[in-house]
Tab-separated table of C-alpha atoms and ligand atoms in Angstrom:
chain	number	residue	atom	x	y	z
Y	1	UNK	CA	121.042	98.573	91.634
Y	2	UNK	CA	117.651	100.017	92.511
Y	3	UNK	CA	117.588	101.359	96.224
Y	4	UNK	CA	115.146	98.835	98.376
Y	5	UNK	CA	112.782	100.265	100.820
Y	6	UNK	CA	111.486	98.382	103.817
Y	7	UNK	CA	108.870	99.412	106.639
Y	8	UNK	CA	109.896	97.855	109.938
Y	9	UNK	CA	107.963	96.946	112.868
Y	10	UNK	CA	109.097	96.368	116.508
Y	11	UNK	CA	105.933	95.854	119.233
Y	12	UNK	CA	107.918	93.270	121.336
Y	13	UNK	CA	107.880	95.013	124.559
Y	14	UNK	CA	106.747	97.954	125.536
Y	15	UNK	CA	107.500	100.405	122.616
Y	16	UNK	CA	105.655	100.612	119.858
Y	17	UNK	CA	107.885	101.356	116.803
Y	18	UNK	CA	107.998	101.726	112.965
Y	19	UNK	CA	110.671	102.832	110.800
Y	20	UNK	CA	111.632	103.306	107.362
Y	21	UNK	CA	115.175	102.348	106.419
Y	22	UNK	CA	116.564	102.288	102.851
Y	23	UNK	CA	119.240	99.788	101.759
Y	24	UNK	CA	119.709	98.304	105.135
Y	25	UNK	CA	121.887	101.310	106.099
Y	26	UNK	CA	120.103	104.306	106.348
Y	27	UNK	CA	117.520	105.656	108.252
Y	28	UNK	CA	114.664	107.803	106.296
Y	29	UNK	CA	111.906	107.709	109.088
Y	30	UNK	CA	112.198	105.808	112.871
Y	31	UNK	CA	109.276	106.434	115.047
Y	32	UNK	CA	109.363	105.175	118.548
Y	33	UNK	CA	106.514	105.664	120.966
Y	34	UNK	CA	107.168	104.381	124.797
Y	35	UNK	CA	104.781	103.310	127.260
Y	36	UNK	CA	107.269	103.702	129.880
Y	37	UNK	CA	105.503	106.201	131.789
Y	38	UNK	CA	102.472	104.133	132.003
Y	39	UNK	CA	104.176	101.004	133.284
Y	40	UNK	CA	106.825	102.923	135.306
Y	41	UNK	CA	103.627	103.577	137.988
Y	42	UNK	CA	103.770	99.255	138.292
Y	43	UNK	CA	107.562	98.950	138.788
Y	44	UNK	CA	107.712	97.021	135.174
Y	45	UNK	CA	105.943	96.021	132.097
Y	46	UNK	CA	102.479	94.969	132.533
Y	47	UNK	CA	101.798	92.504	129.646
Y	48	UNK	CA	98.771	93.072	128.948
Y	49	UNK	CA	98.275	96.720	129.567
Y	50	UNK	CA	101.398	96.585	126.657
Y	51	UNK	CA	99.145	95.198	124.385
Y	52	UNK	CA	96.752	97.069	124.636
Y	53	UNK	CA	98.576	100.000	124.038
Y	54	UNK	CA	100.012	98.510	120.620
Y	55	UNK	CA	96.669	97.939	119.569
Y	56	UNK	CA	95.672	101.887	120.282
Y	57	UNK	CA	98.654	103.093	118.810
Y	58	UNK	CA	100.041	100.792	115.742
Y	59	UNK	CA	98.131	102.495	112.950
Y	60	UNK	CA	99.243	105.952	114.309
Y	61	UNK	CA	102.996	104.932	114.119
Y	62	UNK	CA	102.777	103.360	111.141
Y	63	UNK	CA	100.761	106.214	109.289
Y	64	UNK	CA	103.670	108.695	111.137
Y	65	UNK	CA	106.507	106.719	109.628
Y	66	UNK	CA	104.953	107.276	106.116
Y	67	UNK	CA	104.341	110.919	106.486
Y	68	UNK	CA	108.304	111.719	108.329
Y	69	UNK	CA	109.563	109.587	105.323
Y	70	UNK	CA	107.330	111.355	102.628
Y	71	UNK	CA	106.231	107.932	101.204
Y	72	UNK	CA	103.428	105.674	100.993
Y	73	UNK	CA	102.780	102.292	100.624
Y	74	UNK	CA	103.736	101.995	96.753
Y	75	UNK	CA	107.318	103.340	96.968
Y	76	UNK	CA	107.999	100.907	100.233
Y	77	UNK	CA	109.702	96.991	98.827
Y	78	UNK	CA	108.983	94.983	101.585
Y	79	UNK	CA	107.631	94.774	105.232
Y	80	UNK	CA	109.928	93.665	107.861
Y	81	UNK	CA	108.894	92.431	111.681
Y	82	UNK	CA	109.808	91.323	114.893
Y	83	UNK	CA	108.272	87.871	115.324
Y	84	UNK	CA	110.097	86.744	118.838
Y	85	UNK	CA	111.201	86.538	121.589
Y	86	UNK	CA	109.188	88.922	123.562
Y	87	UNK	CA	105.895	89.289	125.404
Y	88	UNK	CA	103.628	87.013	123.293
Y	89	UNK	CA	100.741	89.828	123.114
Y	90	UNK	CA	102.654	92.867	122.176
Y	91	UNK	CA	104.556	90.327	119.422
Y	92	UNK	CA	101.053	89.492	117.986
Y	93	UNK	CA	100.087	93.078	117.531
Y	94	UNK	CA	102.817	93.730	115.210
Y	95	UNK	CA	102.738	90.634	113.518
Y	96	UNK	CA	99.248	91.431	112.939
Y	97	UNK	CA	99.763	94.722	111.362
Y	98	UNK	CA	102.863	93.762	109.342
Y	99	UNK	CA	100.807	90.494	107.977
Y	100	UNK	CA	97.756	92.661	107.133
Y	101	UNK	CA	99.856	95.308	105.098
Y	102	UNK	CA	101.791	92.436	103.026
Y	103	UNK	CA	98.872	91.065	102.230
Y	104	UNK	CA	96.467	94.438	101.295
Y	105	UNK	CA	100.058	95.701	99.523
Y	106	UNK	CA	101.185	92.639	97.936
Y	107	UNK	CA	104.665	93.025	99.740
Y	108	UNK	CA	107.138	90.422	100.903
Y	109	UNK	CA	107.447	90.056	104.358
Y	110	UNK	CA	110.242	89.251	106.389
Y	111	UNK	CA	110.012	88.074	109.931
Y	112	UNK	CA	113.133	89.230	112.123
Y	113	UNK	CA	114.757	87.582	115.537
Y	114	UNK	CA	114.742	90.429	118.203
Y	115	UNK	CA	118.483	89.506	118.757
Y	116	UNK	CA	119.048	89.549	115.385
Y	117	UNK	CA	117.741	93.572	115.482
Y	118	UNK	CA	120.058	94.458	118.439
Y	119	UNK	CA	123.146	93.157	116.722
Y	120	UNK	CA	122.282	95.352	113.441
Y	121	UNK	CA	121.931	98.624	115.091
Y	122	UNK	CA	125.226	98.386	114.865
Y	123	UNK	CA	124.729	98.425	110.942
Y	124	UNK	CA	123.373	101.967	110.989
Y	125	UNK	CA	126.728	103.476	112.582
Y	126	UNK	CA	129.091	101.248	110.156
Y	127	UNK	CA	128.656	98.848	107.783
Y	128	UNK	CA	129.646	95.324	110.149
Y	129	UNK	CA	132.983	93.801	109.578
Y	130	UNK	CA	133.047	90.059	109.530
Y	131	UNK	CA	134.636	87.913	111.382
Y	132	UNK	CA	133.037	89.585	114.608
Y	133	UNK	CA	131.843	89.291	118.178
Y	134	UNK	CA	128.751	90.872	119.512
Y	135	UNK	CA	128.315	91.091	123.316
Y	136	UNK	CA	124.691	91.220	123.566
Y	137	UNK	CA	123.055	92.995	126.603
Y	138	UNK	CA	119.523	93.417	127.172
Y	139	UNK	CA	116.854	93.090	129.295
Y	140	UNK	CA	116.733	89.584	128.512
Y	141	UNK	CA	120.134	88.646	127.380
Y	142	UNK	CA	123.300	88.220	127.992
Y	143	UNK	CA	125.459	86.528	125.244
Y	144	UNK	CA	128.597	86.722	123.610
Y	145	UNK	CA	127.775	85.590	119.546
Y	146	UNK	CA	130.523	84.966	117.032
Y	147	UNK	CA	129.512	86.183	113.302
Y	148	UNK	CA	131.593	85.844	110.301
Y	149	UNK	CA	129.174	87.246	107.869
Y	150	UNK	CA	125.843	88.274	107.856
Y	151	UNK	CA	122.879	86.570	109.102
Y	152	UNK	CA	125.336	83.926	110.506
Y	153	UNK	CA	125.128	83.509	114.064
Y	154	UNK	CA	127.335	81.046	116.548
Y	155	UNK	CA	126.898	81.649	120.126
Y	156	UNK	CA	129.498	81.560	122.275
Y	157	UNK	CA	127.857	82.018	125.670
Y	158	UNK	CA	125.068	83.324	127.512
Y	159	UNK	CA	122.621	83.786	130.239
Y	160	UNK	CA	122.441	81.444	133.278
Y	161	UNK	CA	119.889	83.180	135.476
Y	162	UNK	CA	119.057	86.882	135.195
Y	163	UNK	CA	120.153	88.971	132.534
Y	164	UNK	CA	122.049	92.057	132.656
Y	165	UNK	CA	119.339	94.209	132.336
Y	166	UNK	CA	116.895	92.256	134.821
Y	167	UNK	CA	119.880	92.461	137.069
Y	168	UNK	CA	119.864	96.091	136.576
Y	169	UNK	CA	116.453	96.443	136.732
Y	170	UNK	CA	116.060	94.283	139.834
Y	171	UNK	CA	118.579	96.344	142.266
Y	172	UNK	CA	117.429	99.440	141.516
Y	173	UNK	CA	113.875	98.048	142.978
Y	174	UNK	CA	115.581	97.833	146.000
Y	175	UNK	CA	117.223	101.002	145.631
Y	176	UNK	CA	113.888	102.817	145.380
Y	177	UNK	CA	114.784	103.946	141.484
Y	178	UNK	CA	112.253	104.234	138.847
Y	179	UNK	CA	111.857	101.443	135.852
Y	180	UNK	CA	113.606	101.240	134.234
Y	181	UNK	CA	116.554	101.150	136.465
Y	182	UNK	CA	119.425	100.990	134.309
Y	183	UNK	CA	120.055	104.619	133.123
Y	184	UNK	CA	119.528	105.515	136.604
Y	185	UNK	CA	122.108	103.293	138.388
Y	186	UNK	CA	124.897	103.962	135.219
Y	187	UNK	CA	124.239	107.366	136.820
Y	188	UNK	CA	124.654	107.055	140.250
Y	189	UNK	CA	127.626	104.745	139.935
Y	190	UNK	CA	129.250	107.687	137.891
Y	191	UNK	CA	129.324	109.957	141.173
Y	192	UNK	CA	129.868	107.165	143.814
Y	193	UNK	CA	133.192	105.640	144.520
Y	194	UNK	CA	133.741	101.096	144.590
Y	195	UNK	CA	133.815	100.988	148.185
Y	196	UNK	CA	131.540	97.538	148.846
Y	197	UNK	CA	132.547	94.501	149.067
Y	198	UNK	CA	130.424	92.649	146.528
Y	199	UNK	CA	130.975	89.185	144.568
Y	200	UNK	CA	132.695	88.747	141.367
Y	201	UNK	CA	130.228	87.537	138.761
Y	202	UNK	CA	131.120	83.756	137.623
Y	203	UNK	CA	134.352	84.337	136.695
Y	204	UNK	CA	134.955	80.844	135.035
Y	205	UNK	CA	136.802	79.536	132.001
Y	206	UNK	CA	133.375	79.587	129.905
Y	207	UNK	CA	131.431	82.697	127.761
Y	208	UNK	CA	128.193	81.925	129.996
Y	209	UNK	CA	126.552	85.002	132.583
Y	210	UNK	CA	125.297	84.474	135.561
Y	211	UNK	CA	124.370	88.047	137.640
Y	212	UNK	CA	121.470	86.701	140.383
Y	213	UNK	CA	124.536	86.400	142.393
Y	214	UNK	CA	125.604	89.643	142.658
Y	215	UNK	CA	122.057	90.977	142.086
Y	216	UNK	CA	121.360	89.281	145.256
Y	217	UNK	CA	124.448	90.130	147.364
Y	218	UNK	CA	123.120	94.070	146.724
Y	219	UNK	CA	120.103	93.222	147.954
Y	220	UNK	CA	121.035	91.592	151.242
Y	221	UNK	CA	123.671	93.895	151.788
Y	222	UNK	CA	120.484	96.592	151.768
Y	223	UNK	CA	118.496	95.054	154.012
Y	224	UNK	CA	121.368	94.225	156.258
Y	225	UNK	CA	122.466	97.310	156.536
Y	226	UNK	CA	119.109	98.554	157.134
Y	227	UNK	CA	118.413	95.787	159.687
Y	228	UNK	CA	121.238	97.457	161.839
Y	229	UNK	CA	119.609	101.174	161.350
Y	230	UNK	CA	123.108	101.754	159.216
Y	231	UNK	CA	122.137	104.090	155.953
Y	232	UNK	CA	123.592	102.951	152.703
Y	233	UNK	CA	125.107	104.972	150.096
Y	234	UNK	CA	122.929	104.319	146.998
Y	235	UNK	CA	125.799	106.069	144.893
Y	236	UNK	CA	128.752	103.648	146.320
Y	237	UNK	CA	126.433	101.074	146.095
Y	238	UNK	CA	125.421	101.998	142.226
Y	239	UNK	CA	129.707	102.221	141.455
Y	240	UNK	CA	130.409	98.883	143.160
Y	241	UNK	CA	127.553	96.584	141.510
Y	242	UNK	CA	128.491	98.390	137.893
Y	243	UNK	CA	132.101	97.718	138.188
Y	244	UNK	CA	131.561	94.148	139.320
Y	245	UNK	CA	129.254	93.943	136.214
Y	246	UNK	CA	131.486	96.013	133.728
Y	247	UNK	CA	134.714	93.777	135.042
Y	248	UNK	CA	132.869	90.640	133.998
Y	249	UNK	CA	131.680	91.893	130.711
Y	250	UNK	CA	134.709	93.367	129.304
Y	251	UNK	CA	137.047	90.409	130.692
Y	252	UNK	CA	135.114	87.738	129.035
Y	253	UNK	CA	134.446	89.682	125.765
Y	254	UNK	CA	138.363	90.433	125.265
Y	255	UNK	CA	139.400	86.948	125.898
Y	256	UNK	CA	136.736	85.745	123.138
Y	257	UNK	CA	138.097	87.933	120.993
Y	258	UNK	CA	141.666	86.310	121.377
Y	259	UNK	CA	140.607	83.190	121.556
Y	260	UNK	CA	138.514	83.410	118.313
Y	261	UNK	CA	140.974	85.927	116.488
Y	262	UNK	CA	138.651	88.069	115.878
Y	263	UNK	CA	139.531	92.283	115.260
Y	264	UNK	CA	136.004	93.479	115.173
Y	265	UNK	CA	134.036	94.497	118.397
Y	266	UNK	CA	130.199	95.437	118.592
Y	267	UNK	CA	127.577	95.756	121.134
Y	268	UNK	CA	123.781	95.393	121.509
Y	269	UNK	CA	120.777	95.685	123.744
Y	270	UNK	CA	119.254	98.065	126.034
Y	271	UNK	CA	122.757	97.847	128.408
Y	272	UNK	CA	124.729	99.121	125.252
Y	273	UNK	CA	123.614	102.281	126.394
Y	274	UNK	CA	125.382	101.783	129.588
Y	275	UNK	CA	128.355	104.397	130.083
Y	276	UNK	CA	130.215	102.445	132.301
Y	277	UNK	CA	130.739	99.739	129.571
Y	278	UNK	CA	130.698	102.159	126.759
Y	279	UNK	CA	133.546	103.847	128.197
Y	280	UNK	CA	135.633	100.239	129.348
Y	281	UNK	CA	135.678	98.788	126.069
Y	282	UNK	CA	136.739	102.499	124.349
Y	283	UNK	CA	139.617	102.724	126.587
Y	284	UNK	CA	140.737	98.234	125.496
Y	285	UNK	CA	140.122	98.701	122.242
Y	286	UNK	CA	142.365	101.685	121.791
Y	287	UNK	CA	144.924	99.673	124.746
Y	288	UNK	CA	144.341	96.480	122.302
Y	289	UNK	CA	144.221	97.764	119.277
Y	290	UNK	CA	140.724	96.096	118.052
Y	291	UNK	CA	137.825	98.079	116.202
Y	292	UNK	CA	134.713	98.575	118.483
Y	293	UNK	CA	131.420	100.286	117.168
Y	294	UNK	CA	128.788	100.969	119.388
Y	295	UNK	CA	124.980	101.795	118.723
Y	296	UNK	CA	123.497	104.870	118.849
Y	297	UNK	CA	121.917	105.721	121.954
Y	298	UNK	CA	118.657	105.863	120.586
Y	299	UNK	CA	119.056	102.299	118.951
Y	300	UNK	CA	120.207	100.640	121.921
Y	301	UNK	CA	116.864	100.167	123.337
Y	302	UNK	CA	114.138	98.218	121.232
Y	303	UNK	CA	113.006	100.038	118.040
Y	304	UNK	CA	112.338	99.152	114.761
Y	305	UNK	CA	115.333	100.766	112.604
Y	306	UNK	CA	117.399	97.611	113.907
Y	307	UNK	CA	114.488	95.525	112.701
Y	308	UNK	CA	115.423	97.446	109.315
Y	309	UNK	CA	118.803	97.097	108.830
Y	310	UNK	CA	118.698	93.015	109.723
Y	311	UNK	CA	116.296	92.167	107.688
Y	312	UNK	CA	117.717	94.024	104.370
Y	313	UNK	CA	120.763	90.988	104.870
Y	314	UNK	CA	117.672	88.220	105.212
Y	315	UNK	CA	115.694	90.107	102.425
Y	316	UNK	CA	118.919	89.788	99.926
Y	317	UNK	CA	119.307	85.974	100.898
Y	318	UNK	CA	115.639	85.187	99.936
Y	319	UNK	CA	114.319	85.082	103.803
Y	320	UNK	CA	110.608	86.002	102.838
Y	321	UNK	CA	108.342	84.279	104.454
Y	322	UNK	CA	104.581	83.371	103.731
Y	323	UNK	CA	102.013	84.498	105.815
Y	324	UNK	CA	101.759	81.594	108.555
Y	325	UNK	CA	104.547	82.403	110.557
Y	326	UNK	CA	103.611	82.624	114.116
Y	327	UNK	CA	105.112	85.372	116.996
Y	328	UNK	CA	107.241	83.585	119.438
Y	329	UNK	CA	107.525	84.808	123.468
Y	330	UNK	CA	110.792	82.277	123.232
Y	331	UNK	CA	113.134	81.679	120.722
Y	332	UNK	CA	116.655	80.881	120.571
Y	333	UNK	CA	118.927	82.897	118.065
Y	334	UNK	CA	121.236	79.825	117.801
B	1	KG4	O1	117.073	95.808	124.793
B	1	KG4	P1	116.062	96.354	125.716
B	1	KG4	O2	115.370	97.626	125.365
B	1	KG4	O3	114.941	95.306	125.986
B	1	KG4	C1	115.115	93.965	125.823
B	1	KG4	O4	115.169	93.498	124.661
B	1	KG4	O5	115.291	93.300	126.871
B	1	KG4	O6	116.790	96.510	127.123
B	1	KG4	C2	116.167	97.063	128.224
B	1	KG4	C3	117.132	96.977	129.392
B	1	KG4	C4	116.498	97.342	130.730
B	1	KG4	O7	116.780	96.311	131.650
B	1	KG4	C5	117.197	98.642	131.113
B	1	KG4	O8	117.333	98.843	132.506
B	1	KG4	C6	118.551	98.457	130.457
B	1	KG4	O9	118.247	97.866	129.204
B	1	KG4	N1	119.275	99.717	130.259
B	1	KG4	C7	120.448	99.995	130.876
B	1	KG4	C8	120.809	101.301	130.473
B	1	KG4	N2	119.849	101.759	129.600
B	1	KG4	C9	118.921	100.776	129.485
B	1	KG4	N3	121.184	99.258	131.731
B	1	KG4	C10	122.320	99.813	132.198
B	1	KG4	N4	122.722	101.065	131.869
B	1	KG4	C11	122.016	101.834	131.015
B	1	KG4	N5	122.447	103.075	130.699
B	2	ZN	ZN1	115.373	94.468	123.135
């Protein structure tokens, strides 16, 4: 079988990204250029200055990708894109681009959930083993999905208020860290010792997430403390909330696997770069016995080599679209 090229684009936040990935597996270019410094000065993304910035800097990344991968348009199959969810103006810009180079190149195009992306970095350590469970954790997400082969998605549970990473994001506000917070607080909670008393998060028969909870008991406890002219120890503080977060995660994740029978273990989102979990679910899946891949670092966070690798399985089941899909800000995966 010929190999099958695809160019990938992922705008749906604040990186812009374009990669090159051949056969769904293998990465020939992935170019990822962050705005985080800009939007770091605001304490989060600023919508619209995030568009803006895809709209300055699309071409560039796309024109990059080419050149790292020693290609042009001719020798690349199809274009593949993240359509939703996201912010609805950075999602447009690479819609835009990916439309206008399937239709000036005559190239399929294949619009890709954002979800869908996370799950397949995944792809590009090992090929995914079916029937498996993917705890997703981003800055939007928290869900436990069930897959027993590709591009099938049942989910199991998910977010009730703030997600992981908003949780992460949101205490490390208070905690006077920089955006985002989450690499920072993993961090911290690495040198500091579990010595708060803070709540368990919804620790109920279901697969469903709720962290506002404990995001909030941090941030009382904060201004509590500071109320009485105490100090707090960020780094105890950090150790306590991650634990309370990693318990919840990895409790609720192993009993879905039981419950579903299910061997195969993999992780997605911006929080699958998180240590503290990374280093949990090692140490159960060698206790339990079940496999457990994790992303690369690098593809934890949003970029467009995830886009890739998912669409390659949509590609091969005849998911083209025409050109009048729309980008979506919300869209469930299932
Ligand atoms: O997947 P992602 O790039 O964006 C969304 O699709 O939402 O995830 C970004 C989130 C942020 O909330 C960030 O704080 C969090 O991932 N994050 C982490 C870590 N690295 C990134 N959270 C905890 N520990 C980390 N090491
Ligand atoms: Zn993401």
């Amino acid at each position: 079988m010929n190999d099958v090229y695809c160019l990938a684009i992922e705008s749906s936040c604040d990186e812009t990204s374009v990669a090159i990935i051949k056969n769904g597996v293998f990465e020939v270019a992935d170019i990822i250029l962050s705005q985080i410094d800009i939007h770091s000065l605001y304490g989060g993304v600023v919508p619209e200055i995030a568009s803006r910035k895809h709209i300055e800097n699309i071409t560039i990344v796309i024109d990059e990708a080419l050149k790292k991968a020693n290609m042009t348009m001719d020798d690349i199959d199809y274009i593949a894109v993240t359509y939703g969810p996201g912010l609805i103006g950075s999602l447009l810009i690479g819609v835009l681009a990916a439309k206008t180079l399937a239709f000036v190149y005559n190239k399929p195009i294949v619009p890709v959930h954002h979800i869908i992306g996370h799950i397949y970095a995944n792809n590009l350590v090992k090929r995914l083993e079916f029937p498996l469970i993917a705890l997703v954790v981003s800055g939007g997400h928290t869900e436990l999905i069930y897959m027993d082969k590709d591009y099938s998605f049942k989910k199991i549970g998910g977010t009730l208020d703030d997600a992981v990473g908003e949780a992460y994001d949101k205490v490390g506000r208070v905690l006077n860290l920089p955006y985002p917070a989450g690499p920072e607080v993993d961090r911290l909670a690495h040198i500091g010792n579990d010595t708060y008393n803070l709540p368990i998060p919804l620790d109920d028969k279901t697969y469903n997430f709720s962290f506002s909870g404990l995001k909030s008991a941090v941030i009382n406890l904060k201004h509590n403390e500071e109320q009485r002219g105490n100090t707090i120890n960020i780094n105890d503080l950090a150790t306590s909330f991650q634990n309370r977060v990693v318990d919840i995660l990895v409790k609720k994740t192993i009993r879905a696997l039981k419950e579903y029978k299910v061997n195969n273990l993999i992780i997605a989102g911006g929080v699958a770069a998180n240590n503290g979990l990374r280093e949990r679910l090692t140490e159960e899946s060698k206790k339990l016995g079940f496999s457990l891949v994790l992303p690369l670092k690098k593809n934890c966070t949003d970029n467009a080599a995830m886009i890739g690798s998912a669409s390659y399985y949509a590609y091969k089941l005849g998911k083209t679209s025409n050109l009048n899909f729309s980008a979506k800000a919300n869209d469930e995966l299932c």
